[in-house]
Amino acid sequence: MPGPRLPASRATAGCSGASAYPPLYYAASALAMLPLRTAPLFARLLAMRLVSVLLGAVAALLVFAAARRFFGSVREALLVALVFALQPMLAFLFSIGNNDAALFAALSWALWSITLLFDTPRPSRALASLGLAALVGALCKPTLVVLLPSLFALAVAALGPRRRASWLSAALALSPAAATGVGWTLAASRAGLTLPADPSAPYPLAGFVFKALAPRHLWFTWHELYWMAWGWLDTFLPKLDYLALLGVLLAAALVAAIHRARLAPRARGLLAAGAVATGLALFCLSLVELLWARRYGVLMLQGRYLLPLFPLHAAMLVTALGSPGAPRRPLADPAWHFVVLLALLDVASVARALGRYHG
């Protein structure tokens, strides 16, 4: 591999994996680098990373505000925001130059907008906020389109019993984002900014279902790659860490099932709506992967594609771990224990990345 400072390393045909993405995140990063256009390369890269850090801070504040409004409690809101901020893969993506940071911030804004729909007699402003957040997300990364059914379902649930009006209002609010995401994807495809098709190795439907539902594939894609670590595919944490995370998830599900009858109606609604929204997202992602596999002959999903819904997942975790019967004191509270576990995993992740790339 040539050195990064050599001319050969800068050679490009003008197209790369990022060139098919909308420009909003990259435009914001370019503006941040503009005052430093004569500065050294690493100073400019730091400015771009700071854009992602700022987006992460904004996203965490929006998650806190959404949880505060939904739960009516600073304690639960703080726990949800901490779980969100300390999720290892999220924390990593909020520290590098990647448009996922803007997508996560936009979805945090969208979910905050949905909490505004609760108990609102005239939800027009909240729906406008939801539509604008989704549109910004689509202008950062068109993969937001596969999450629109989940946002639609959550918005309808939040709007309440006005079913026909709820469906129409939510659809109108999200339609600009849908049109933008689909239009950008089609434009990028027609411009040739995708991989060449490989008709010699398509996945048959039965083979795809068998592969996608295999336990090993589910574990790797939807658990390890969902939490992963600070880095990419060469910086995984030891298996024990991912087993510990799985244990927390199973414990939360068990506690929620045992105490379901004692949960407040809003808490039960959160767990049900979160399960439905996550199922819709997984279905849409799997459908896209099927189309991709049949065209290119490879699977493409990564667990991080589900992370835009992590504010919802964080609220579900805090709800389950803090179910009736769980201690309230921080030193004996399972939710606070989980926050500490995530903080330790972040420290281990940073140490692992430093050892891998700078050791």
CSV table of C-alpha atoms in Angstrom, one decimal, residues 70-71 259-272 319 322-324:
chain,number,residue,atom,x,y,z
A,70,PHE,CA,-42.4,11.3,27.9
A,71,PHE,CA,-41.6,10.0,31.4
A,259,HIS,CA,-43.8,-6.7,35.9
A,260,ARG,CA,-45.9,-5.9,32.8
A,261,ALA,CA,-49.2,-5.7,34.7
A,262,ARG,CA,-47.7,-3.2,37.1
A,263,LEU,CA,-46.3,-0.9,34.5
A,264,ALA,CA,-48.0,2.4,33.7
A,265,PRO,CA,-50.1,2.3,30.5
A,266,ARG,CA,-47.6,4.7,28.9
A,267,ALA,CA,-44.7,2.5,29.7
A,268,ARG,CA,-46.5,-0.6,28.3
A,269,GLY,CA,-47.3,1.5,25.2
A,270,LEU,CA,-43.6,2.4,24.8
A,271,LEU,CA,-42.5,-1.2,24.9
A,272,ALA,CA,-45.2,-2.3,22.5
A,319,THR,CA,-38.3,1.3,31.3
A,322,GLY,CA,-36.6,0.3,36.1
A,323,SER,CA,-39.8,-1.7,36.2
A,324,PRO,CA,-41.8,-1.8,39.5
